Amino acid sequence: MDEKSQLQECLENGEFAITAEICPPRGTDVKNFLKKAELLKECIVAANVTDNQRAVMRLSSLAASTLLLRAGVEPVFQLTCRDRNRIAIQSDLLGASVLGIKNVLLLTGDHVSCGDHRGAKPVFDLDAIQLVHTANTLNSGVNLNGTALRGGTALHLGAVVSPDADPWEPEEIKFEKKIAAGATFFQSQAIYDMDKFKRFFEGVKRPGIKILGGILLLKSAKMAHFLNKNVPGVDVPPHLIEQLEGATDELEKGIEIASRQVRELKAFCDGAHIMAISQEVSVPKIIAGA
Amino acid sequence: MIITKKKDPNDIIESLQGYKSVYLFGCNTCAEQCKTGGIEEIEQMTATLTENGFEVTGHSLVDETCYEQLARREVRKVPEIKESDSVLVLSCGAGVKTVADSVDETTPVLPALDSLYLASVERVGRFFEGCSLCGECVLTETAGICPHTECPKDMLNGPCGGVSGGKCEVLTENDCAWTRIHGRLKAQGRLDLMKKFRPLKDNSIKLNPRQTLLRGPGSEAHKDR
């Protein structure tokens, strides 16, 4: 419990940290999930396990994070505010701790109306900043009521930031509030304008706060158009779309672009967070090319 | 203003199966404004039910159906209410409850409407959810724009990551509540309020059913109308 996570060690030592995202299955067959974990094992420092991403019901991120641990991959347990009240959230954070999970990524979560159970009650008892505050409170040895915990937590607290948010100023305020609430590492929304991201990074960097740039693998030009149309804070520039359209193998081109981005991040950033969305098999290739 | 919408007539007819006669209650305040429970809607409902073989024994259009004294007076005054097999109420749920509490225990009282929200009224016929009745008003710090009401995720400390071009991720036609709060606080030179950590809400204040008692029960309470 007292030992820091590999991710935290790596970041604190000033090494370039690479994380990647794995999505738990929509059922109990975890063979494929574990196969992906095995693939990623050697090339990343930790793997993020998404929490019913896009509000689509899947295997719990806590259970899947535990499976990763057993498979020898350090997890970043993603936890959202959508499906749990403050009792469940604290309880799950304690649960993660005793299971040996050390990194958590704390998010608001997509609204149930985006997902596959649209009649579900959206909880949102807390927002993302209150969630960071809650985890930080547990880390200080007490629960939200101020009652001492019988055995505390030492979780490595992460949050997300969207450097391309439009408008930026409210997002910047929230970023600062997340730091004040106790977040020490950030994984960013997908970035495509590296110069802009670098300006953001240089502008906000400070001791003790680590930022991993988000790299979202473009599997095709069609996907790029979809992202621009449907995903807030993601803006794939036309020249990248043209490169994809002109390629004989769009996925290969996407991997090449992602490799280039990771390489660019290595020059100034604390790390990269690769989101390959069901193309986790390509992650080792992206990293090898970077 | 409490906003209501009409239930599907087939569902209403289904809920009335087994009863031959129906007495109708409307509400001349909110439901009248929403065009769900005024005199026109009572007449429409009378026609629909009659066409479907029910005997509509009469109707009352109460000024405020949620006002128990008014409902009780109607029940005392109109013998058809007691003589009917059922009562159908064209008002919000509070009106249905009030009528159900006012009639004889053996009479089934059924809703004709679905109750939706508490609205601000832009003008006649244009309603916008105005307040979530959260029990602890945050408008002091949010420049008069309510994050509980206008943000589908109830964010209290700023926008979620889904804001895009200042628009809400969930209701994409809407401006993001927090983008608006930010703009207004900035215009008022009060951005420090947005930078402040807003703690978790105390949901215990919403423990229902809630009541407000400005005086004791008894004869005194019967003098106000």
Short mmCIF file of C-alpha atoms in Angstrom, two decimals:
data_model
loop_
_atom_site.label_atom_id
_atom_site.label_comp_id
_atom_site.label_asym_id
_atom_site.label_seq_id
_atom_site.Cartn_x
_atom_site.Cartn_y
_atom_site.Cartn_z
CA MET A 1 0.00 0.00 0.00
CA ASP A 2 2.79 2.35 0.90
CA GLU A 3 4.69 1.74 -2.27
CA LYS A 4 4.05 4.20 -5.04
CA SER A 5 2.63 3.02 -8.33
CA GLN A 6 4.99 2.49 -11.26
CA LEU A 7 3.22 5.30 -13.05
CA GLN A 8 3.81 7.71 -10.18
CA GLU A 9 7.46 6.61 -9.83
CA CYS A 10 8.02 7.00 -13.53
CA LEU A 11 6.47 10.48 -13.63
CA GLU A 12 8.24 11.68 -10.50
CA ASN A 13 11.57 10.44 -11.89
CA GLY A 14 11.00 12.58 -14.93
CA GLU A 15 10.77 9.61 -17.27
CA PHE A 16 8.41 9.76 -20.23
CA ALA A 17 5.38 7.69 -19.18
CA ILE A 18 3.23 5.88 -21.71
CA THR A 19 -0.23 4.68 -20.76
CA ALA A 20 -2.91 3.17 -22.95
CA GLU A 21 -6.61 2.62 -22.62
CA ILE A 22 -8.35 -0.76 -22.54
CA CYS A 23 -12.10 -1.13 -22.58
CA PRO A 24 -13.66 -3.95 -20.53
CA PRO A 25 -15.92 -6.39 -22.40
CA ARG A 26 -19.69 -6.28 -22.63
CA GLY A 27 -20.02 -9.55 -20.76
CA THR A 28 -17.96 -11.96 -18.75
CA ASP A 29 -15.75 -13.35 -21.49
CA VAL A 30 -12.46 -11.68 -20.64
CA LYS A 31 -10.19 -13.70 -22.95
CA ASN A 32 -9.80 -10.93 -25.47
CA PHE A 33 -9.39 -8.31 -22.75
CA LEU A 34 -6.55 -10.29 -21.20
CA LYS A 35 -4.98 -10.88 -24.61
CA LYS A 36 -4.87 -7.11 -25.11
CA ALA A 37 -3.37 -6.69 -21.65
CA GLU A 38 -0.66 -9.21 -22.52
CA LEU A 39 0.12 -7.28 -25.71
CA LEU A 40 0.46 -3.99 -23.83
CA LYS A 41 2.34 -5.38 -20.87
CA GLU A 42 5.86 -4.77 -22.13
CA CYS A 43 5.43 -1.42 -23.81
CA ILE A 44 3.40 0.72 -21.38
CA VAL A 45 3.75 1.67 -17.73
CA ALA A 46 0.04 1.45 -16.90
CA ALA A 47 -3.26 0.76 -18.61
CA ASN A 48 -6.43 2.79 -18.12
CA VAL A 49 -9.59 0.79 -17.64
CA THR A 50 -12.62 2.72 -18.80
CA ASP A 51 -15.74 3.01 -16.64
CA ASN A 52 -18.78 2.20 -18.77
CA GLN A 53 -17.46 4.59 -21.38
CA ARG A 54 -20.02 6.59 -23.37
CA ALA A 55 -22.52 5.31 -20.77
CA VAL A 56 -22.56 1.89 -22.43
CA MET A 57 -22.86 -0.89 -19.84
CA ARG A 58 -19.81 -3.15 -19.60
CA LEU A 59 -17.83 -5.18 -17.08
CA SER A 60 -17.04 -2.97 -14.07
CA SER A 61 -13.82 -0.99 -14.28
CA LEU A 62 -12.92 -2.08 -10.74
CA ALA A 63 -13.19 -5.78 -11.63
CA ALA A 64 -11.35 -5.29 -14.91
CA SER A 65 -8.60 -3.29 -13.17
CA THR A 66 -8.16 -6.17 -10.75
CA LEU A 67 -7.86 -8.60 -13.67
CA LEU A 68 -5.11 -6.41 -15.11
CA LEU A 69 -3.23 -6.45 -11.82
CA ARG A 70 -3.38 -10.25 -11.75
CA ALA A 71 -2.11 -10.31 -15.33
CA GLY A 72 0.85 -8.18 -14.29
CA VAL A 73 -0.30 -4.91 -15.86
CA GLU A 74 -0.59 -1.87 -13.63
CA PRO A 75 -4.10 -0.40 -13.94
CA VAL A 76 -5.36 3.15 -13.89
CA PHE A 77 -8.85 2.61 -12.51
CA GLN A 78 -11.24 5.07 -14.16
CA LEU A 79 -14.10 6.18 -11.95
CA THR A 80 -16.99 8.42 -12.98
CA CYS A 81 -19.75 10.25 -11.12
CA ARG A 82 -22.53 9.03 -13.38
CA ASP A 83 -23.47 5.76 -11.70
CA ARG A 84 -22.53 6.14 -8.04
CA ASN A 85 -23.43 8.35 -5.12
CA ARG A 86 -20.84 9.46 -2.57
CA ILE A 87 -21.24 6.30 -0.50
CA ALA A 88 -20.58 4.00 -3.46
CA ILE A 89 -17.72 6.17 -4.69
CA GLN A 90 -15.87 6.13 -1.37
CA SER A 91 -16.60 2.44 -0.99
CA ASP A 92 -15.21 1.66 -4.46
CA LEU A 93 -12.09 3.73 -3.78
CA LEU A 94 -11.47 1.77 -0.57
CA GLY A 95 -12.16 -1.40 -2.53
CA ALA A 96 -9.64 -0.42 -5.19
CA SER A 97 -7.06 0.23 -2.48
CA VAL A 98 -7.37 -3.16 -0.82
CA LEU A 99 -7.24 -4.89 -4.18
CA GLY A 100 -3.88 -3.24 -4.82
CA ILE A 101 -4.97 -0.63 -7.34
CA LYS A 102 -2.89 2.53 -6.96
CA ASN A 103 -3.82 4.86 -9.79
CA VAL A 104 -7.28 6.31 -10.28
CA LEU A 105 -8.52 8.61 -13.01
CA LEU A 106 -11.45 10.65 -11.78
CA LEU A 107 -14.00 11.92 -14.30
CA THR A 108 -17.51 13.30 -14.49
CA GLY A 109 -18.58 10.65 -16.99
CA ASP A 110 -20.71 10.78 -20.10
CA HIS A 111 -24.40 11.34 -19.54
CA VAL A 112 -26.69 8.30 -19.63
CA SER A 113 -28.44 9.83 -22.61
CA CYS A 114 -25.33 9.06 -24.74
CA GLY A 115 -25.43 5.39 -23.93
CA ASP A 116 -27.36 2.15 -24.22
CA HIS A 117 -29.50 2.47 -21.06
CA ARG A 118 -31.10 5.84 -21.67
CA GLY A 119 -33.79 5.31 -19.04
CA ALA A 120 -31.17 4.96 -16.29
CA LYS A 121 -31.13 7.48 -13.46
CA PRO A 122 -28.08 9.71 -13.91
CA VAL A 123 -26.55 10.00 -10.43
CA PHE A 124 -24.05 12.87 -10.54
CA ASP A 125 -24.18 13.23 -6.75
CA LEU A 126 -20.66 14.67 -7.18
CA ASP A 127 -18.96 16.47 -10.03
CA ALA A 128 -15.41 15.67 -11.18
CA ILE A 129 -13.83 18.25 -8.87
CA GLN A 130 -15.78 17.05 -5.86
CA LEU A 131 -14.75 13.50 -6.85
CA VAL A 132 -11.05 14.48 -6.75
CA HIS A 133 -11.73 16.16 -3.40
CA THR A 134 -13.39 12.96 -2.14
CA ALA A 135 -10.46 10.72 -3.14
CA ASN A 136 -8.02 13.22 -1.64
CA THR A 137 -10.04 13.25 1.59
CA LEU A 138 -9.78 9.45 1.79
CA ASN A 139 -6.04 9.76 1.16
CA SER A 140 -5.86 12.03 4.21
CA GLY A 141 -7.23 9.20 6.37
CA VAL A 142 -10.82 10.29 6.85
CA ASN A 143 -14.09 9.86 4.98
CA LEU A 144 -16.29 12.70 3.72
CA ASN A 145 -17.84 13.00 7.16
CA GLY A 146 -14.44 13.51 8.73
CA THR A 147 -14.57 10.10 10.39
CA ALA A 148 -11.19 8.39 10.61
CA LEU A 149 -10.73 5.39 8.32
CA ARG A 150 -9.60 2.12 9.80
CA GLY A 151 -6.73 1.86 7.36
CA GLY A 152 -6.38 4.62 4.80
CA THR A 153 -5.63 4.94 1.11
CA ALA A 154 -2.63 6.27 -0.79
CA LEU A 155 -4.12 6.53 -4.23
CA HIS A 156 -2.34 8.33 -7.06
CA LEU A 157 -4.99 10.81 -8.18
CA GLY A 158 -5.48 11.67 -11.79
CA ALA A 159 -7.98 13.76 -13.70
CA VAL A 160 -8.61 14.81 -17.28
CA VAL A 161 -8.11 18.08 -19.06
CA SER A 162 -9.32 19.15 -22.47
CA PRO A 163 -6.78 21.64 -23.84
CA ASP A 164 -8.90 22.23 -26.96
CA ALA A 165 -12.06 22.97 -24.98
CA ASP A 166 -14.18 25.69 -26.50
CA PRO A 167 -14.43 28.00 -24.62
CA TRP A 168 -11.08 27.45 -22.88
CA GLU A 169 -11.34 29.79 -19.88
CA PRO A 170 -13.96 27.81 -17.89
CA GLU A 171 -11.96 24.61 -18.57
CA GLU A 172 -8.81 26.33 -17.33
CA ILE A 173 -10.57 27.32 -14.10
CA LYS A 174 -11.68 23.72 -13.68
CA PHE A 175 -8.16 22.43 -14.34
CA GLU A 176 -6.84 24.68 -11.55
CA LYS A 177 -9.64 23.52 -9.24
CA LYS A 178 -8.75 19.88 -9.91
CA ILE A 179 -5.15 20.59 -8.88
CA ALA A 180 -6.32 22.43 -5.77
CA ALA A 181 -8.58 19.47 -4.95
CA GLY A 182 -5.62 17.07 -5.07
CA ALA A 183 -5.09 15.77 -8.61
CA THR A 184 -1.41 15.25 -9.40
CA PHE A 185 -1.53 13.76 -12.87
CA PHE A 186 -3.62 14.60 -15.90
CA GLN A 187 -4.42 12.69 -19.04
CA SER A 188 -5.59 14.99 -21.79
CA GLN A 189 -8.34 14.71 -24.33
CA ALA A 190 -7.06 13.74 -27.79
CA ILE A 191 -4.73 16.35 -29.23
CA TYR A 192 -3.95 16.95 -32.88
CA ASP A 193 -2.48 20.46 -32.84
CA MET A 194 0.85 19.79 -31.16
CA ASP A 195 2.03 23.42 -31.19
CA LYS A 196 -1.12 24.48 -29.41
CA PHE A 197 -0.78 21.63 -26.92
CA LYS A 198 2.83 22.60 -26.27
CA ARG A 199 1.76 26.17 -25.51
CA PHE A 200 -0.87 24.80 -23.13
CA PHE A 201 1.65 22.50 -21.46
CA GLU A 202 4.29 25.19 -21.02
CA GLY A 203 1.66 27.59 -19.71
CA VAL A 204 0.28 25.35 -16.98
CA LYS A 205 3.27 23.21 -15.98
CA ARG A 206 4.50 23.39 -12.42
CA PRO A 207 6.35 21.13 -9.98
CA GLY A 208 4.39 18.12 -8.80
CA ILE A 209 1.83 18.18 -11.59
CA LYS A 210 2.30 15.78 -14.48
CA ILE A 211 0.47 15.84 -17.79
CA LEU A 212 0.19 13.04 -20.33
CA GLY A 213 -0.84 14.10 -23.81
CA GLY A 214 -3.79 12.19 -25.22
CA ILE A 215 -3.18 10.38 -28.50
CA LEU A 216 -6.26 8.98 -30.18
CA LEU A 217 -5.45 6.55 -32.98
CA LEU A 218 -7.15 7.59 -36.22
CA LYS A 219 -8.22 4.31 -37.78
CA SER A 220 -9.59 5.92 -40.93
CA ALA A 221 -10.52 9.22 -42.51
CA LYS A 222 -14.14 8.32 -41.80
CA MET A 223 -13.34 8.10 -38.11
CA ALA A 224 -11.64 11.50 -38.21
CA HIS A 225 -14.77 13.06 -39.72
CA PHE A 226 -16.87 11.33 -37.08
CA LEU A 227 -14.70 12.68 -34.27
CA ASN A 228 -14.88 16.22 -35.59
CA LYS A 229 -18.62 16.00 -35.80
CA ASN A 230 -19.40 14.16 -32.59
CA VAL A 231 -16.67 14.38 -29.97
CA PRO A 232 -16.38 17.64 -28.01
CA GLY A 233 -12.87 19.02 -27.62
CA VAL A 234 -11.50 16.92 -30.51
CA ASP A 235 -10.45 18.72 -33.64
CA VAL A 236 -8.67 16.66 -36.32
CA PRO A 237 -7.07 19.16 -38.73
CA PRO A 238 -7.69 18.85 -42.50
CA HIS A 239 -4.07 17.99 -43.36
CA LEU A 240 -4.25 14.82 -41.24
CA ILE A 241 -7.55 13.83 -42.83
CA GLU A 242 -5.97 14.33 -46.27
CA GLN A 243 -3.04 12.12 -45.29
CA LEU A 244 -5.47 9.39 -44.25
CA GLU A 245 -7.56 9.75 -47.39
CA GLY A 246 -4.48 9.56 -49.59
CA ALA A 247 -3.11 6.42 -47.94
CA THR A 248 -3.48 2.93 -49.39
CA ASP A 249 -3.78 1.57 -45.87
CA GLU A 250 -5.57 4.10 -43.68
CA LEU A 251 -4.93 2.23 -40.43
CA GLU A 252 -1.19 2.06 -41.19
CA LYS A 253 -1.20 5.79 -41.86
CA GLY A 254 -3.08 6.39 -38.60
CA ILE A 255 -0.48 4.38 -36.69
CA GLU A 256 2.26 6.41 -38.37
CA ILE A 257 0.55 9.67 -37.38
CA ALA A 258 0.13 8.46 -33.78
CA SER A 259 3.79 7.41 -33.62
CA ARG A 260 4.83 10.83 -34.85
CA GLN A 261 2.66 12.49 -32.18
CA VAL A 262 4.13 10.36 -29.40
CA ARG A 263 7.61 11.25 -30.70
CA GLU A 264 6.72 14.95 -30.63
CA LEU A 265 5.38 14.63 -27.08
CA LYS A 266 8.62 12.98 -25.95
CA ALA A 267 10.43 16.23 -26.74
CA PHE A 268 8.62 18.28 -24.08
CA CYS A 269 5.81 16.44 -22.28
CA ASP A 270 5.59 14.17 -19.20
CA GLY A 271 4.04 11.31 -21.10
CA ALA A 272 1.54 10.05 -23.63
CA HIS A 273 -1.82 8.40 -23.12
CA ILE A 274 -2.80 6.28 -26.12
CA MET A 275 -6.44 5.64 -26.87
CA ALA A 276 -6.74 3.07 -29.61
CA ILE A 277 -10.43 2.17 -29.16
CA SER A 278 -10.66 -1.57 -30.00
CA GLN A 279 -7.36 -1.37 -31.92
CA GLU A 280 -5.21 -2.00 -28.83
CA VAL A 281 -3.21 -4.47 -30.96
CA SER A 282 -1.75 -1.45 -32.75
CA VAL A 283 -0.44 0.20 -29.57
CA PRO A 284 2.92 -1.65 -29.50
CA LYS A 285 3.44 -0.63 -33.13
CA ILE A 286 2.64 3.03 -32.34
CA ILE A 287 5.15 2.99 -29.49
CA ALA A 288 7.79 1.14 -31.48
CA GLY A 289 7.57 3.77 -34.21
CA ALA A 290 7.79 6.69 -31.81
CA MET B 1 -45.90 27.52 -12.85
CA ILE B 2 -46.11 23.71 -12.81
CA ILE B 3 -45.89 22.30 -16.32
CA THR B 4 -47.94 19.24 -17.21
CA LYS B 5 -48.55 17.25 -20.38
CA LYS B 6 -51.50 15.15 -21.39
CA LYS B 7 -51.29 11.41 -20.98
CA ASP B 8 -52.12 9.30 -24.04
CA PRO B 9 -55.96 9.07 -24.18
CA ASN B 10 -55.69 5.30 -24.69
CA ASP B 11 -53.76 5.00 -21.43
CA ILE B 12 -56.40 7.06 -19.63
CA ILE B 13 -59.18 4.90 -21.04
CA GLU B 14 -57.22 1.81 -20.01
CA SER B 15 -56.88 3.17 -16.46
CA LEU B 16 -60.66 3.73 -16.31
CA GLN B 17 -61.60 0.19 -17.36
CA GLY B 18 -64.15 -1.30 -15.02
CA TYR B 19 -65.72 2.05 -14.09
CA LYS B 20 -68.91 3.19 -15.82
CA SER B 21 -69.05 6.82 -14.68
CA VAL B 22 -66.34 9.45 -14.33
CA TYR B 23 -66.28 12.90 -12.73
CA LEU B 24 -63.66 15.35 -14.02
CA PHE B 25 -61.57 17.91 -12.15
CA GLY B 26 -59.60 20.57 -14.01
CA CYS B 27 -57.29 23.26 -12.67
CA ASN B 28 -57.75 26.87 -13.62
CA THR B 29 -54.19 27.94 -12.80
CA CYS B 30 -51.15 26.03 -14.12
CA ALA B 31 -52.92 23.32 -16.14
CA GLU B 32 -55.14 25.94 -17.77
CA GLN B 33 -52.02 27.87 -18.87
CA CYS B 34 -50.39 24.69 -20.18
CA LYS B 35 -53.55 23.84 -22.13
CA THR B 36 -53.84 20.55 -20.30
CA GLY B 37 -56.58 21.10 -17.71
CA GLY B 38 -58.65 24.22 -18.51
CA ILE B 39 -62.25 24.28 -19.67
CA GLU B 40 -61.35 23.41 -23.27
CA GLU B 41 -59.45 20.31 -22.21
CA ILE B 42 -62.25 19.27 -19.85
CA GLU B 43 -64.69 19.50 -22.76
CA GLN B 44 -62.37 17.52 -25.02
CA MET B 45 -61.92 14.87 -22.34
CA THR B 46 -65.69 14.71 -21.82
CA ALA B 47 -66.18 14.09 -25.55
CA THR B 48 -63.41 11.45 -25.72
CA LEU B 49 -64.70 9.56 -22.71
CA THR B 50 -68.32 9.73 -23.88
CA GLU B 51 -67.29 8.38 -27.31
CA ASN B 52 -65.63 5.51 -25.53
CA GLY B 53 -68.74 4.56 -23.62
CA PHE B 54 -68.14 6.27 -20.28
CA GLU B 55 -70.74 8.41 -18.55
CA VAL B 56 -69.16 11.74 -17.60
CA THR B 57 -71.21 12.86 -14.60
CA GLY B 58 -69.90 16.43 -14.51
CA HIS B 59 -66.83 18.54 -13.93
CA SER B 60 -65.31 21.07 -11.56
CA LEU B 61 -62.80 23.64 -12.69
CA VAL B 62 -61.15 24.58 -9.41
CA ASP B 63 -59.06 27.74 -9.22
CA GLU B 64 -56.18 25.81 -7.68
CA THR B 65 -56.78 22.08 -7.53
CA CYS B 66 -53.77 21.63 -5.24
CA TYR B 67 -55.61 23.66 -2.59
CA GLU B 68 -57.29 21.11 -0.37
CA GLN B 69 -59.92 23.46 1.06
CA LEU B 70 -61.10 24.30 -2.46
CA ALA B 71 -61.21 20.64 -3.46
CA ARG B 72 -63.08 19.67 -0.27
CA ARG B 73 -65.64 22.44 -0.80
CA GLU B 74 -66.28 21.08 -4.29
CA VAL B 75 -66.72 17.56 -2.93
CA ARG B 76 -69.22 18.80 -0.29
CA LYS B 77 -71.14 20.89 -2.81
CA VAL B 78 -71.42 18.50 -5.77
CA PRO B 79 -73.29 15.23 -5.11
CA GLU B 80 -72.24 13.78 -8.53
CA ILE B 81 -68.68 13.39 -7.26
CA LYS B 82 -69.73 10.92 -4.60
CA GLU B 83 -72.11 9.18 -6.99
CA SER B 84 -69.44 8.57 -9.66
CA ASP B 85 -67.46 5.34 -9.98
CA SER B 86 -64.24 7.28 -10.52
CA VAL B 87 -62.68 10.75 -10.64
CA LEU B 88 -60.23 11.86 -13.34
CA VAL B 89 -58.05 14.89 -12.51
CA LEU B 90 -56.61 17.15 -15.21
CA SER B 91 -53.95 18.82 -13.08
CA CYS B 92 -50.46 18.23 -11.74
CA GLY B 93 -49.78 15.40 -9.31
CA ALA B 94 -50.28 17.70 -6.32
CA GLY B 95 -53.82 18.33 -7.57
CA VAL B 96 -54.47 14.61 -8.01
CA LYS B 97 -53.21 13.97 -4.47
CA THR B 98 -55.38 16.75 -3.06
CA VAL B 99 -58.53 15.46 -4.76
CA ALA B 100 -57.70 11.88 -3.75
CA ASP B 101 -57.39 13.06 -0.12
CA SER B 102 -60.66 15.00 -0.36
CA VAL B 103 -63.06 12.42 -1.76
CA ASP B 104 -64.44 9.32 -0.11
CA GLU B 105 -61.72 6.72 0.48
CA THR B 106 -63.60 4.22 -1.75
CA THR B 107 -63.51 6.45 -4.84
CA PRO B 108 -60.56 5.91 -7.17
CA VAL B 109 -58.94 9.19 -8.28
CA LEU B 110 -56.82 8.96 -11.44
CA PRO B 111 -54.44 11.33 -13.21
CA ALA B 112 -55.02 12.55 -16.76
CA LEU B 113 -51.70 14.38 -16.95
CA ASP B 114 -48.00 13.86 -16.36
CA SER B 115 -46.32 16.48 -14.17
CA LEU B 116 -43.08 17.75 -15.63
CA TYR B 117 -41.36 20.73 -14.01
CA LEU B 118 -41.49 24.14 -12.40
CA ALA B 119 -41.23 26.71 -15.15
CA SER B 120 -40.32 30.26 -15.84
CA VAL B 121 -42.84 31.61 -18.33
CA GLU B 122 -41.34 33.58 -21.19
CA ARG B 123 -44.81 34.52 -22.41
CA VAL B 124 -48.13 32.73 -22.77
CA GLY B 125 -47.43 29.25 -24.10
CA ARG B 126 -43.61 29.35 -23.78
CA PHE B 127 -42.27 27.58 -20.72
CA PHE B 128 -38.72 26.87 -19.59
CA GLU B 129 -37.66 24.85 -16.58
CA GLY B 130 -36.83 27.51 -14.02
CA CYS B 131 -35.98 25.80 -10.76
CA SER B 132 -35.22 22.27 -9.56
CA LEU B 133 -36.39 22.98 -6.00
CA CYS B 134 -33.06 21.63 -4.72
CA GLY B 135 -33.63 23.08 -1.28
CA GLU B 136 -30.46 25.16 -1.12
CA CYS B 137 -30.32 27.97 -3.66
CA VAL B 138 -26.94 28.40 -5.36
CA LEU B 139 -27.93 31.33 -7.57
CA THR B 140 -25.99 33.73 -5.32
CA GLU B 141 -22.80 32.30 -6.77
CA THR B 142 -23.91 31.38 -10.27
CA ALA B 143 -25.15 34.72 -11.55
CA GLY B 144 -28.81 33.73 -11.57
CA ILE B 145 -28.26 30.70 -13.85
CA CYS B 146 -29.02 27.45 -12.04
CA PRO B 147 -26.55 24.60 -12.66
CA HIS B 148 -28.92 22.09 -11.08
CA THR B 149 -31.68 23.07 -13.47
CA GLU B 150 -29.78 23.95 -16.63
CA CYS B 151 -26.91 21.43 -16.51
CA PRO B 152 -28.02 17.80 -17.14
CA LYS B 153 -25.02 16.61 -15.10
CA ASP B 154 -25.68 18.85 -12.09
CA MET B 155 -22.12 20.20 -12.27
CA LEU B 156 -21.41 22.57 -9.39
CA ASN B 157 -17.80 23.52 -10.10
CA GLY B 158 -17.71 24.37 -13.77
CA PRO B 159 -18.55 22.79 -17.13
CA CYS B 160 -18.03 19.11 -17.91
CA GLY B 161 -15.58 18.04 -20.61
CA GLY B 162 -18.41 17.72 -23.08
CA VAL B 163 -18.94 21.40 -23.80
CA SER B 164 -18.40 22.10 -27.48
CA GLY B 165 -18.47 25.54 -29.00
CA GLY B 166 -20.19 26.68 -25.83
CA LYS B 167 -22.99 24.15 -26.39
CA CYS B 168 -24.22 21.43 -24.06
CA GLU B 169 -23.11 17.89 -24.90
CA VAL B 170 -26.41 16.37 -23.81
CA LEU B 171 -28.92 18.90 -25.13
CA THR B 172 -26.88 20.02 -28.10
CA GLU B 173 -29.18 22.90 -29.03
CA ASN B 174 -28.70 24.51 -25.61
CA ASP B 175 -25.93 26.80 -24.52
CA CYS B 176 -23.84 25.18 -21.79
CA ALA B 177 -25.07 26.47 -18.42
CA TRP B 178 -21.51 26.88 -17.13
CA THR B 179 -20.36 28.74 -20.24
CA ARG B 180 -23.19 31.18 -19.57
CA ILE B 181 -22.43 31.36 -15.85
CA HIS B 182 -18.79 32.03 -16.68
CA GLY B 183 -19.73 34.76 -19.15
CA ARG B 184 -22.09 36.46 -16.76
CA LEU B 185 -19.78 36.26 -13.72
CA LYS B 186 -16.99 37.67 -15.87
CA ALA B 187 -19.20 40.53 -17.02
CA GLN B 188 -20.02 41.25 -13.39
CA GLY B 189 -16.37 41.10 -12.31
CA ARG B 190 -17.14 38.15 -10.05
CA LEU B 191 -15.09 35.33 -11.64
CA ASP B 192 -13.55 34.62 -8.21
CA LEU B 193 -16.86 32.90 -7.39
CA MET B 194 -16.28 30.36 -10.15
CA LYS B 195 -12.74 29.68 -8.96
CA LYS B 196 -13.98 28.77 -5.50
CA PHE B 197 -14.45 25.08 -4.66
CA ARG B 198 -18.14 24.41 -4.21
CA PRO B 199 -18.57 21.53 -1.74
CA LEU B 200 -20.87 18.54 -2.03
CA LYS B 201 -24.56 19.22 -1.81
CA ASP B 202 -26.43 18.20 1.34
CA ASN B 203 -29.12 15.99 -0.16
CA SER B 204 -30.72 15.34 3.22
CA ILE B 205 -32.63 18.59 2.80
CA LYS B 206 -34.53 16.91 -0.02
CA LEU B 207 -35.83 14.08 2.14
CA ASN B 208 -39.42 13.71 1.01
CA PRO B 209 -42.27 14.22 1.66
CA ARG B 210 -41.47 17.75 2.74
CA GLN B 211 -43.82 20.07 4.59
CA THR B 212 -43.92 23.68 5.64
CA LEU B 213 -46.14 24.55 8.61
CA LEU B 214 -46.63 28.23 9.22
CA ARG B 215 -49.33 27.50 11.77
CA GLY B 216 -50.98 24.63 13.60
CA PRO B 217 -53.92 22.58 12.33
CA GLY B 218 -57.51 23.23 13.49
CA SER B 219 -60.33 25.70 12.95
CA GLU B 220 -57.97 28.61 12.38
CA ALA B 221 -56.86 26.95 9.14
CA HIS B 222 -60.39 27.01 7.69
CA LYS B 223 -60.74 30.80 7.73
CA ASP B 224 -58.44 31.70 4.86
CA ARG B 225 -60.90 31.30 1.99
#
